[in-house]
Amino acid sequence: MSSSRWLWPVVIVASAALAASGAHWPQPARALVMLWFLAVCPGMALVRLLDLADDRCGAWTFAIASSLCLQTITATIMVYGRAWSPIWAFNIAVAVAVGAVAIDVVRRATSPRRQAGPSAGPDDGPKGSSTVRTA
Amino acid sequence: MVRVGQFFPALRPLPRPTAVETKRHAGFDVPAMRAGAVVLGLAAAGWLWVRSLDGIDPRQMTELGLLSVLPLPFYAALAVLVVSFATAVAQRRVAGSVLFLHVALLVLILHATPVLLYQTIRYAWAWKHVGIVDFIQRYQAIDPYIAVSPAYHNWPGFFALSALLVDLAGLKDVVPIALWAPVFFNLIDVGPLVLILRALTTSERSVWLGVWLYYLTNWVGQDYFAPQALALFLYFTALAICLGWFKPAAPLAAAGHRLRSAWAAGRLARLMRRVARTEPPNAPSSTVQRLGLLAIAVLCLATIVGTHQLTPFMAIGALAALVLLRRCRLRTLPILMVVLTVAWCTYPALPFFSRHMLGSIGGSFGDVLANTTATLIDLSSASEGQVLVALVGRAFTAAVWGLAFLGGLLRLYDGHRDLSAASLAAVPFGMLAINSYDGEMLFRAYLLSLPFVAFFIAMLLRWLALRWGLRVYAGGVGLLSGALLAGFLFPYYGKDLHYYLTDAEIAASAFVYGMAPPGSLLVEGSADYPGKFKNYERFTYVALTDEPPESKAQVLADPAGSLSRWLDNPAYAASYVIITRSQKAGADMLGDLPAGALAAIERALRHSPLFETVYANQDAAVFTLAARNAREGGRR
């Protein structure tokens, strides 16, 4: 992920655009694009703000967890509120994803020398070095 | 601390070989050769697996389920994968990506095989969950007071999510998603499992071995299209955050200082200093990162609360244990979880909580033995094949616990205090004192404790590596994986004779749910069939296998006479009996009815003038009362 400074913003925005424009696509392409976007992209956009770039496993895990939580909570509120609107749920997911990407891009563009991950300045854990991992 | 090596020099760790020794052996580049063998092994296992699926006919299954039809190449694929993993995990330099590929292929082989062979959703309960999604899609709401399956309407998070995904993905129903759910959930669980194990040990080798062992020992099958699978992923994610980023910097040391005069406090402080020494420190993080991670943990816990009845209570126990043992400094997190859970149970879920849950807890509270034995099937009435499957499953579970216990003892003996892992392995079993969870509590506790149980088994094998070197370690990993795999396959695939639901059965159910008028009575041979997946709230369901013994005896003595009286009830708009292949298999195997009873009932109804067959195919038959059908058919 450290080499993908612009990769994920592009992937997330492109996924949102594809998901939004794929209403007339044949199955299973439409379902796969939409499920990919909903299950990964909003969470990945948010997790990128945490600079977990060195922890690929953590980034993917938290991205999927956040995305699923966001969709679950949105859908639960809609069924309890009797305000079922998949379009609104999709709009919320797009807003979260694109909004977080925008913040991420602006942040990285304004601090080009910023290092991602632990070297950004941990104030917890062993100072000056990452946790030593052995084989 | 006394160490094993003091008394047994042979058990001392071997001196590490020099770089030259490692790289060169008789003129060959041994590590490169091993790496090549691992890649070849991975490819060979994948190829064997794909080839093995050709020509398998699940209809030929016997009482040993899928095991009875899987060909030799399938087992060869697993054997090659095990050898390849054992070689890869014992390399001097562990490659996480290679080990991930092994775990991913293991997940595919174990969990995609039924999907590819059956092409239909496996396991009857998954179909009932499809029905809840169907309800939300039709009504765009839930009904907390509904008579059938009310729990799902009181914890609707998973079903609301599924309905949303179906609508947005433009699917007709949730079936394609439910079909692949076991593969999806098992794959996404890899992430939090790696994070949890990395928080427990600095050995990357043991982390991946622990993940591998988790999949080899997770036979309870709660990975299907169900709220538990989503809640489990979120539970593991929340625990991974607590364990990986929120350990106290110096656990209890401060408390020890404050109570220095007290002997107990001194002992406690020394113990906790050891704990701090033997568990890896927090992953390095900034304040912003920790705030973000805390928000994700809270999000996960809040989602669990509205998704599943049991997991919030398990989460409260786990978080409380971590905080009380000073293994997590988020002291307010268990309190927050209690508040969220109580709030959910007393407001959105009050209809179910007050009517069903309180009474259920009150009736079984404190009865650990009854809550434990409620999980186990009655072997005296089960078929021979199922007795074998059940016994292997029980022995396998006991062996897994035994290995983990041994691993824990050896760690203790070597001076480690894996307090987090030990407490999180034990806490889920505390729920056995509260409720049987409809006869499933032991399995659920086993499932939630499994990452930590797998950790201790991985530590047992690490002990081998430290004493006898990596070759013995590779051998141990290979042998143990093979044995665990053999144990896993029996309980996981051994019930597939009735977990496999054919297209013909689905068609019969779809016919009934499409044709029966609202308010109809549906008498089912058992609940073991693709039922309740369409318009489910419109009908009343009676399963013969769930009837009291005297009622069963009456039906068995005179099937046509008894069932005609049941069906001739004017309170119902119409009445049907549905008997399918999987119902017959399940009832015979589990002993819910005498062997062959459902087949005999079906024959009796086919030949009775009282009944009319309204639908029949090779795997299912639907009957109704001939007289009533003629009378009301004319009226309709």
mmCIF file of N, CA and C in Angstrom, chain A residues 27 30-31 34-35 38-39 47 49-52 55 57-58 61-62 64-66 68-73 75-76 78-80 82 84 86-87 89-90 117-118 121-126 129-135, chain B residues 92 136 140-142 153-154 156-157 160-161 163-165 167-170 191-192 194-195 198 201-205 207 230 233-234 237 241 245 282 284-290 292-293 296 299-300 303 329 344 348:
data_model
loop_
_atom_site.group_PDB
_atom_site.id
_atom_site.type_symbol
_atom_site.label_atom_id
_atom_site.label_comp_id
_atom_site.label_asym_id
_atom_site.label_seq_id
_atom_site.Cartn_x
_atom_site.Cartn_y
_atom_site.Cartn_z
ATOM 1 N N GLN A 27 -25.793 -9.066 -15.355
ATOM 2 C CA GLN A 27 -25.304 -9.799 -14.163
ATOM 3 C C GLN A 27 -24.318 -10.858 -14.625
ATOM 4 N N ARG A 30 -22.740 -6.425 -12.723
ATOM 5 C CA ARG A 30 -23.334 -5.357 -11.925
ATOM 6 C C ARG A 30 -23.235 -5.681 -10.430
ATOM 7 N N ALA A 31 -23.594 -6.915 -10.079
ATOM 8 C CA ALA A 31 -23.579 -7.303 -8.662
ATOM 9 C C ALA A 31 -22.151 -7.274 -8.103
ATOM 10 N N MET A 34 -20.962 -3.657 -7.578
ATOM 11 C CA MET A 34 -21.665 -3.026 -6.460
ATOM 12 C C MET A 34 -21.228 -3.626 -5.108
ATOM 13 N N LEU A 35 -21.131 -4.948 -5.070
ATOM 14 C CA LEU A 35 -20.729 -5.584 -3.804
ATOM 15 C C LEU A 35 -19.292 -5.211 -3.443
ATOM 16 N N LEU A 38 -19.492 -1.596 -2.076
ATOM 17 C CA LEU A 38 -20.135 -1.466 -0.756
ATOM 18 C C LEU A 38 -19.348 -2.155 0.346
ATOM 19 N N ALA A 39 -18.679 -3.265 0.024
ATOM 20 C CA ALA A 39 -17.999 -4.041 1.071
ATOM 21 C C ALA A 39 -16.589 -3.556 1.362
ATOM 22 N N VAL A 47 -10.182 4.243 6.342
ATOM 23 C CA VAL A 47 -8.990 3.660 6.976
ATOM 24 C C VAL A 47 -7.719 4.322 6.458
ATOM 25 N N LEU A 49 -7.251 7.312 6.073
ATOM 26 C CA LEU A 49 -7.003 8.508 6.880
ATOM 27 C C LEU A 49 -6.194 8.183 8.129
ATOM 28 N N LEU A 50 -6.159 6.894 8.491
ATOM 29 C CA LEU A 50 -5.418 6.492 9.697
ATOM 30 C C LEU A 50 -3.953 6.174 9.394
ATOM 31 N N ASP A 51 -3.572 6.194 8.127
ATOM 32 C CA ASP A 51 -2.181 5.920 7.757
ATOM 33 C C ASP A 51 -1.696 4.570 8.275
ATOM 34 N N LEU A 52 -2.485 3.537 8.008
ATOM 35 C CA LEU A 52 -2.038 2.194 8.390
ATOM 36 C C LEU A 52 -1.323 1.538 7.213
ATOM 37 N N ASP A 55 0.579 -1.652 7.414
ATOM 38 C CA ASP A 55 -0.141 -2.806 7.930
ATOM 39 C C ASP A 55 -1.244 -3.167 6.940
ATOM 40 N N CYS A 57 -2.632 -5.987 6.247
ATOM 41 C CA CYS A 57 -3.663 -6.861 6.819
ATOM 42 C C CYS A 57 -4.660 -6.031 7.627
ATOM 43 N N GLY A 58 -4.117 -5.112 8.457
ATOM 44 C CA GLY A 58 -4.977 -4.250 9.260
ATOM 45 C C GLY A 58 -5.850 -3.370 8.381
ATOM 46 N N THR A 61 -8.627 -5.436 6.783
ATOM 47 C CA THR A 61 -9.585 -5.890 7.805
ATOM 48 C C THR A 61 -10.487 -4.751 8.252
ATOM 49 N N PHE A 62 -9.863 -3.619 8.586
ATOM 50 C CA PHE A 62 -10.666 -2.504 9.106
ATOM 51 C C PHE A 62 -11.517 -1.875 8.001
ATOM 52 N N ILE A 64 -12.934 -3.522 5.439
ATOM 53 C CA ILE A 64 -14.120 -4.372 5.236
ATOM 54 C C ILE A 64 -15.068 -4.247 6.435
ATOM 55 N N ALA A 65 -14.485 -4.261 7.645
ATOM 56 C CA ALA A 65 -15.330 -4.158 8.848
ATOM 57 C C ALA A 65 -16.094 -2.837 8.846
ATOM 58 N N SER A 66 -15.399 -1.730 8.570
ATOM 59 C CA SER A 66 -16.068 -0.418 8.587
ATOM 60 C C SER A 66 -17.146 -0.349 7.522
ATOM 61 N N LEU A 68 -18.864 -2.841 6.107
ATOM 62 C CA LEU A 68 -20.021 -3.676 6.452
ATOM 63 C C LEU A 68 -20.822 -3.046 7.589
ATOM 64 N N CYS A 69 -20.114 -2.449 8.563
ATOM 65 C CA CYS A 69 -20.820 -1.792 9.677
ATOM 66 C C CYS A 69 -21.637 -0.615 9.157
ATOM 67 N N LEU A 70 -21.028 0.175 8.286
ATOM 68 C CA LEU A 70 -21.738 1.347 7.742
ATOM 69 C C LEU A 70 -23.018 0.920 7.026
ATOM 70 N N GLN A 71 -22.890 -0.093 6.163
ATOM 71 C CA GLN A 71 -24.084 -0.544 5.418
ATOM 72 C C GLN A 71 -25.109 -1.172 6.364
ATOM 73 N N THR A 72 -24.623 -1.943 7.348
ATOM 74 C CA THR A 72 -25.561 -2.607 8.275
ATOM 75 C C THR A 72 -26.332 -1.582 9.095
ATOM 76 N N ILE A 73 -25.614 -0.598 9.617
ATOM 77 C CA ILE A 73 -26.288 0.404 10.456
ATOM 78 C C ILE A 73 -27.257 1.234 9.610
ATOM 79 N N ALA A 75 -28.821 0.275 6.873
ATOM 80 C CA ALA A 75 -29.980 -0.561 6.524
ATOM 81 C C ALA A 75 -30.881 -0.782 7.742
ATOM 82 N N THR A 76 -30.268 -0.957 8.920
ATOM 83 C CA THR A 76 -31.068 -1.181 10.136
ATOM 84 C C THR A 76 -31.905 0.052 10.461
ATOM 85 N N MET A 78 -32.935 2.205 8.378
ATOM 86 C CA MET A 78 -33.989 2.324 7.359
ATOM 87 C C MET A 78 -35.157 1.380 7.633
ATOM 88 N N VAL A 79 -34.868 0.131 8.071
ATOM 89 C CA VAL A 79 -36.002 -0.781 8.320
ATOM 90 C C VAL A 79 -36.769 -0.387 9.577
ATOM 91 N N TYR A 80 -36.059 0.091 10.593
ATOM 92 C CA TYR A 80 -36.784 0.519 11.799
ATOM 93 C C TYR A 80 -37.551 1.812 11.535
ATOM 94 N N ARG A 82 -38.837 2.697 8.817
ATOM 95 C CA ARG A 82 -39.752 2.501 7.679
ATOM 96 C C ARG A 82 -39.450 3.517 6.584
ATOM 97 N N TRP A 84 -37.177 2.771 3.857
ATOM 98 C CA TRP A 84 -36.294 1.941 3.044
ATOM 99 C C TRP A 84 -35.984 2.656 1.731
ATOM 100 N N PRO A 86 -32.773 2.143 -0.856
ATOM 101 C CA PRO A 86 -31.429 1.700 -1.242
ATOM 102 C C PRO A 86 -30.619 2.808 -1.925
ATOM 103 N N ILE A 87 -31.300 3.667 -2.674
ATOM 104 C CA ILE A 87 -30.579 4.752 -3.359
ATOM 105 C C ILE A 87 -29.928 5.676 -2.336
ATOM 106 N N ALA A 89 -29.085 4.874 0.708
ATOM 107 C CA ALA A 89 -27.978 4.133 1.336
ATOM 108 C C ALA A 89 -26.748 4.169 0.442
ATOM 109 N N PHE A 90 -26.964 4.012 -0.854
ATOM 110 C CA PHE A 90 -25.846 4.074 -1.798
ATOM 111 C C PHE A 90 -25.230 5.470 -1.795
ATOM 112 N N GLY A 117 2.320 5.555 8.022
ATOM 113 C CA GLY A 117 2.499 4.487 8.997
ATOM 114 C C GLY A 117 3.208 4.925 10.246
ATOM 115 N N PRO A 118 3.821 3.970 10.924
ATOM 116 C CA PRO A 118 4.376 4.219 12.239
ATOM 117 C C PRO A 118 5.419 5.323 12.249
ATOM 118 N N GLY A 121 5.135 9.090 13.363
ATOM 119 C CA GLY A 121 5.322 9.603 14.706
ATOM 120 C C GLY A 121 4.508 8.892 15.746
ATOM 121 N N PRO A 122 4.862 7.663 16.056
ATOM 122 C CA PRO A 122 4.106 6.959 17.075
ATOM 123 C C PRO A 122 4.351 7.571 18.447
ATOM 124 N N ASP A 123 3.342 7.653 19.230
ATOM 125 C CA ASP A 123 3.575 8.074 20.601
ATOM 126 C C ASP A 123 3.159 6.959 21.550
ATOM 127 N N ASP A 124 3.124 5.749 21.000
ATOM 128 C CA ASP A 124 2.816 4.587 21.826
ATOM 129 C C ASP A 124 3.670 3.445 21.304
ATOM 130 N N GLY A 125 3.888 2.458 22.115
ATOM 131 C CA GLY A 125 4.696 1.332 21.675
ATOM 132 C C GLY A 125 6.166 1.672 21.775
ATOM 133 N N PRO A 126 7.026 0.744 21.336
ATOM 134 C CA PRO A 126 8.452 0.958 21.467
ATOM 135 C C PRO A 126 8.900 2.169 20.650
ATOM 136 N N SER A 129 11.345 2.371 16.992
ATOM 137 C CA SER A 129 11.391 1.182 16.138
ATOM 138 C C SER A 129 10.041 0.497 16.165
ATOM 139 N N SER A 130 9.775 -0.211 15.107
ATOM 140 C CA SER A 130 8.536 -0.980 15.062
ATOM 141 C C SER A 130 8.675 -2.198 15.961
ATOM 142 N N THR A 131 7.545 -2.823 16.260
ATOM 143 C CA THR A 131 7.582 -4.058 17.023
ATOM 144 C C THR A 131 8.452 -5.077 16.288
ATOM 145 N N VAL A 132 9.361 -5.677 17.010
ATOM 146 C CA VAL A 132 10.237 -6.648 16.367
ATOM 147 C C VAL A 132 9.450 -7.919 16.113
ATOM 148 N N ARG A 133 9.442 -8.366 14.898
ATOM 149 C CA ARG A 133 8.756 -9.608 14.575
ATOM 150 C C ARG A 133 9.782 -10.636 14.175
ATOM 151 N N THR A 134 9.659 -11.784 14.727
ATOM 152 C CA THR A 134 10.604 -12.849 14.406
ATOM 153 C C THR A 134 9.913 -13.920 13.586
ATOM 154 N N ALA A 135 10.722 -14.695 12.926
ATOM 155 C CA ALA A 135 10.139 -15.819 12.172
ATOM 156 C C ALA A 135 9.825 -16.951 13.118
ATOM 157 N N ARG B 92 13.252 -20.709 6.906
ATOM 158 C CA ARG B 92 13.938 -19.789 7.841
ATOM 159 C C ARG B 92 13.343 -18.392 7.744
ATOM 160 N N ILE B 136 -38.086 -8.571 4.240
ATOM 161 C CA ILE B 136 -37.669 -7.154 4.264
ATOM 162 C C ILE B 136 -37.790 -6.542 2.865
ATOM 163 N N GLN B 140 -40.190 -3.851 3.179
ATOM 164 C CA GLN B 140 -39.232 -2.767 3.449
ATOM 165 C C GLN B 140 -39.284 -2.377 4.923
ATOM 166 N N ALA B 141 -39.517 -3.361 5.759
ATOM 167 C CA ALA B 141 -39.613 -3.152 7.209
ATOM 168 C C ALA B 141 -39.476 -4.511 7.889
ATOM 169 N N ILE B 142 -39.478 -4.497 9.212
ATOM 170 C CA ILE B 142 -39.469 -5.743 9.977
ATOM 171 C C ILE B 142 -40.691 -5.743 10.893
ATOM 172 N N HIS B 153 -36.317 -10.719 13.589
ATOM 173 C CA HIS B 153 -36.899 -9.386 13.423
ATOM 174 C C HIS B 153 -36.518 -8.468 14.584
ATOM 175 N N ASN B 154 -35.966 -9.037 15.644
ATOM 176 C CA ASN B 154 -35.534 -8.223 16.771
ATOM 177 C C ASN B 154 -34.040 -7.934 16.730
ATOM 178 N N PRO B 156 -32.219 -7.446 13.476
ATOM 179 C CA PRO B 156 -32.346 -7.568 12.010
ATOM 180 C C PRO B 156 -31.139 -7.071 11.212
ATOM 181 N N GLY B 157 -30.058 -6.670 11.881
ATOM 182 C CA GLY B 157 -28.956 -6.016 11.169
ATOM 183 C C GLY B 157 -28.467 -6.784 9.951
ATOM 184 N N ALA B 160 -31.145 -6.888 7.188
ATOM 185 C CA ALA B 160 -31.326 -5.585 6.542
ATOM 186 C C ALA B 160 -30.154 -5.317 5.599
ATOM 187 N N LEU B 161 -28.942 -5.647 6.058
ATOM 188 C CA LEU B 161 -27.760 -5.486 5.199
ATOM 189 C C LEU B 161 -27.916 -6.316 3.924
ATOM 190 N N ALA B 163 -30.642 -7.435 2.493
ATOM 191 C CA ALA B 163 -31.697 -6.902 1.617
ATOM 192 C C ALA B 163 -31.187 -5.680 0.859
ATOM 193 N N LEU B 164 -30.407 -4.870 1.555
ATOM 194 C CA LEU B 164 -29.833 -3.676 0.911
ATOM 195 C C LEU B 164 -28.890 -4.083 -0.224
ATOM 196 N N LEU B 165 -28.030 -5.060 0.042
ATOM 197 C CA LEU B 165 -27.087 -5.514 -0.978
ATOM 198 C C LEU B 165 -27.827 -6.087 -2.185
ATOM 199 N N ASP B 167 -30.890 -5.376 -3.220
ATOM 200 C CA ASP B 167 -31.546 -4.292 -3.967
ATOM 201 C C ASP B 167 -30.535 -3.509 -4.801
ATOM 202 N N LEU B 168 -29.418 -3.164 -4.172
ATOM 203 C CA LEU B 168 -28.443 -2.337 -4.888
ATOM 204 C C LEU B 168 -27.715 -3.123 -5.978
ATOM 205 N N ALA B 169 -27.523 -4.406 -5.754
ATOM 206 C CA ALA B 169 -26.811 -5.218 -6.751
ATOM 207 C C ALA B 169 -27.732 -5.639 -7.897
ATOM 208 N N GLY B 170 -29.006 -5.316 -7.782
ATOM 209 C CA GLY B 170 -29.944 -5.642 -8.848
ATOM 210 C C GLY B 170 -30.239 -7.133 -8.957
ATOM 211 N N GLY B 191 -8.142 -11.821 8.080
ATOM 212 C CA GLY B 191 -7.566 -10.540 8.524
ATOM 213 C C GLY B 191 -7.552 -10.390 10.044
ATOM 214 N N PRO B 192 -8.743 -10.398 10.691
ATOM 215 C CA PRO B 192 -8.718 -10.239 12.155
ATOM 216 C C PRO B 192 -7.983 -11.359 12.871
ATOM 217 N N VAL B 194 -5.237 -12.893 11.846
ATOM 218 C CA VAL B 194 -3.806 -12.550 11.788
ATOM 219 C C VAL B 194 -3.498 -11.452 12.805
ATOM 220 N N LEU B 195 -4.365 -10.433 12.864
ATOM 221 C CA LEU B 195 -4.118 -9.318 13.793
ATOM 222 C C LEU B 195 -4.169 -9.790 15.249
ATOM 223 N N ARG B 198 -1.031 -11.800 15.941
ATOM 224 C CA ARG B 198 0.148 -10.932 16.005
ATOM 225 C C ARG B 198 0.209 -10.175 17.328
ATOM 226 N N THR B 201 1.746 -13.006 19.829
ATOM 227 C CA THR B 201 3.106 -13.521 19.673
ATOM 228 C C THR B 201 3.863 -12.710 18.628
ATOM 229 N N THR B 202 5.163 -12.625 18.807
ATOM 230 C CA THR B 202 5.991 -11.925 17.810
ATOM 231 C C THR B 202 6.447 -12.879 16.718
ATOM 232 N N SER B 203 6.132 -14.157 16.870
ATOM 233 C CA SER B 203 6.576 -15.146 15.891
ATOM 234 C C SER B 203 5.599 -15.170 14.711
ATOM 235 N N GLU B 204 6.061 -14.645 13.582
ATOM 236 C CA GLU B 204 5.205 -14.603 12.391
ATOM 237 C C GLU B 204 4.832 -16.018 11.937
ATOM 238 N N ARG B 205 5.761 -16.939 12.154
ATOM 239 C CA ARG B 205 5.517 -18.352 11.822
ATOM 240 C C ARG B 205 4.306 -18.876 12.608
ATOM 241 N N VAL B 207 1.975 -17.078 13.976
ATOM 242 C CA VAL B 207 0.758 -16.355 13.590
ATOM 243 C C VAL B 207 0.052 -17.101 12.464
ATOM 244 N N LEU B 230 -21.415 -12.878 10.366
ATOM 245 C CA LEU B 230 -21.052 -11.457 10.325
ATOM 246 C C LEU B 230 -20.606 -10.990 11.711
ATOM 247 N N PHE B 233 -17.032 -12.085 12.593
ATOM 248 C CA PHE B 233 -15.995 -11.269 11.947
ATOM 249 C C PHE B 233 -15.819 -9.943 12.700
ATOM 250 N N LEU B 234 -16.933 -9.314 13.058
ATOM 251 C CA LEU B 234 -16.843 -8.021 13.749
ATOM 252 C C LEU B 234 -16.303 -8.188 15.171
ATOM 253 N N THR B 237 -12.656 -8.616 14.904
ATOM 254 C CA THR B 237 -12.025 -7.339 14.549
ATOM 255 C C THR B 237 -11.903 -6.439 15.780
ATOM 256 N N ILE B 241 -8.353 -5.132 17.650
ATOM 257 C CA ILE B 241 -7.996 -3.739 17.968
ATOM 258 C C ILE B 241 -7.617 -3.614 19.442
ATOM 259 N N TRP B 245 -3.625 -2.775 19.928
ATOM 260 C CA TRP B 245 -3.296 -1.351 20.057
ATOM 261 C C TRP B 245 -3.598 -0.764 21.437
ATOM 262 N N ASN B 282 2.183 -3.086 22.253
ATOM 263 C CA ASN B 282 1.232 -2.525 21.288
ATOM 264 C C ASN B 282 1.916 -2.252 19.959
ATOM 265 N N PRO B 284 2.971 0.086 17.108
ATOM 266 C CA PRO B 284 3.221 1.534 17.190
ATOM 267 C C PRO B 284 2.061 2.299 16.550
ATOM 268 N N SER B 285 1.667 3.386 17.207
ATOM 269 C CA SER B 285 0.525 4.136 16.659
ATOM 270 C C SER B 285 0.542 5.550 17.204
ATOM 271 N N SER B 286 -0.084 6.446 16.462
ATOM 272 C CA SER B 286 -0.241 7.824 16.915
ATOM 273 C C SER B 286 -1.608 7.957 17.599
ATOM 274 N N THR B 287 -1.816 9.096 18.244
ATOM 275 C CA THR B 287 -3.095 9.316 18.925
ATOM 276 C C THR B 287 -4.253 9.275 17.930
ATOM 277 N N VAL B 288 -4.042 9.878 16.751
ATOM 278 C CA VAL B 288 -5.105 9.891 15.735
ATOM 279 C C VAL B 288 -5.421 8.462 15.300
ATOM 280 N N GLN B 289 -4.389 7.673 15.102
ATOM 281 C CA GLN B 289 -4.621 6.279 14.699
ATOM 282 C C GLN B 289 -5.407 5.534 15.764
ATOM 283 N N ARG B 290 -5.031 5.732 17.020
ATOM 284 C CA ARG B 290 -5.736 5.013 18.091
ATOM 285 C C ARG B 290 -7.187 5.467 18.202
ATOM 286 N N GLY B 292 -8.995 6.563 15.746
ATOM 287 C CA GLY B 292 -9.673 5.952 14.600
ATOM 288 C C GLY B 292 -9.960 4.486 14.844
ATOM 289 N N LEU B 293 -8.981 3.786 15.391
ATOM 290 C CA LEU B 293 -9.168 2.355 15.652
ATOM 291 C C LEU B 293 -10.230 2.133 16.728
ATOM 292 N N ILE B 296 -13.504 2.400 15.131
ATOM 293 C CA ILE B 296 -13.856 1.192 14.371
ATOM 294 C C ILE B 296 -14.314 0.089 15.323
ATOM 295 N N LEU B 299 -17.757 0.885 16.423
ATOM 296 C CA LEU B 299 -18.661 0.643 15.288
ATOM 297 C C LEU B 299 -18.963 -0.857 15.163
ATOM 298 N N CYS B 300 -17.925 -1.667 15.288
ATOM 299 C CA CYS B 300 -18.106 -3.128 15.199
ATOM 300 C C CYS B 300 -19.025 -3.618 16.317
ATOM 301 N N THR B 303 -22.603 -2.589 15.838
ATOM 302 C CA THR B 303 -23.248 -3.374 14.781
ATOM 303 C C THR B 303 -23.608 -4.766 15.285
ATOM 304 N N ARG B 329 -6.606 -1.337 27.970
ATOM 305 C CA ARG B 329 -6.783 -0.139 28.780
ATOM 306 C C ARG B 329 -8.068 0.613 28.437
ATOM 307 N N TRP B 344 -30.491 -2.159 23.621
ATOM 308 C CA TRP B 344 -31.099 -2.877 22.495
ATOM 309 C C TRP B 344 -32.165 -3.863 22.991
ATOM 310 N N PRO B 348 -35.455 -1.862 21.073
ATOM 311 C CA PRO B 348 -35.828 -2.489 19.788
ATOM 312 C C PRO B 348 -36.174 -3.972 19.916
#
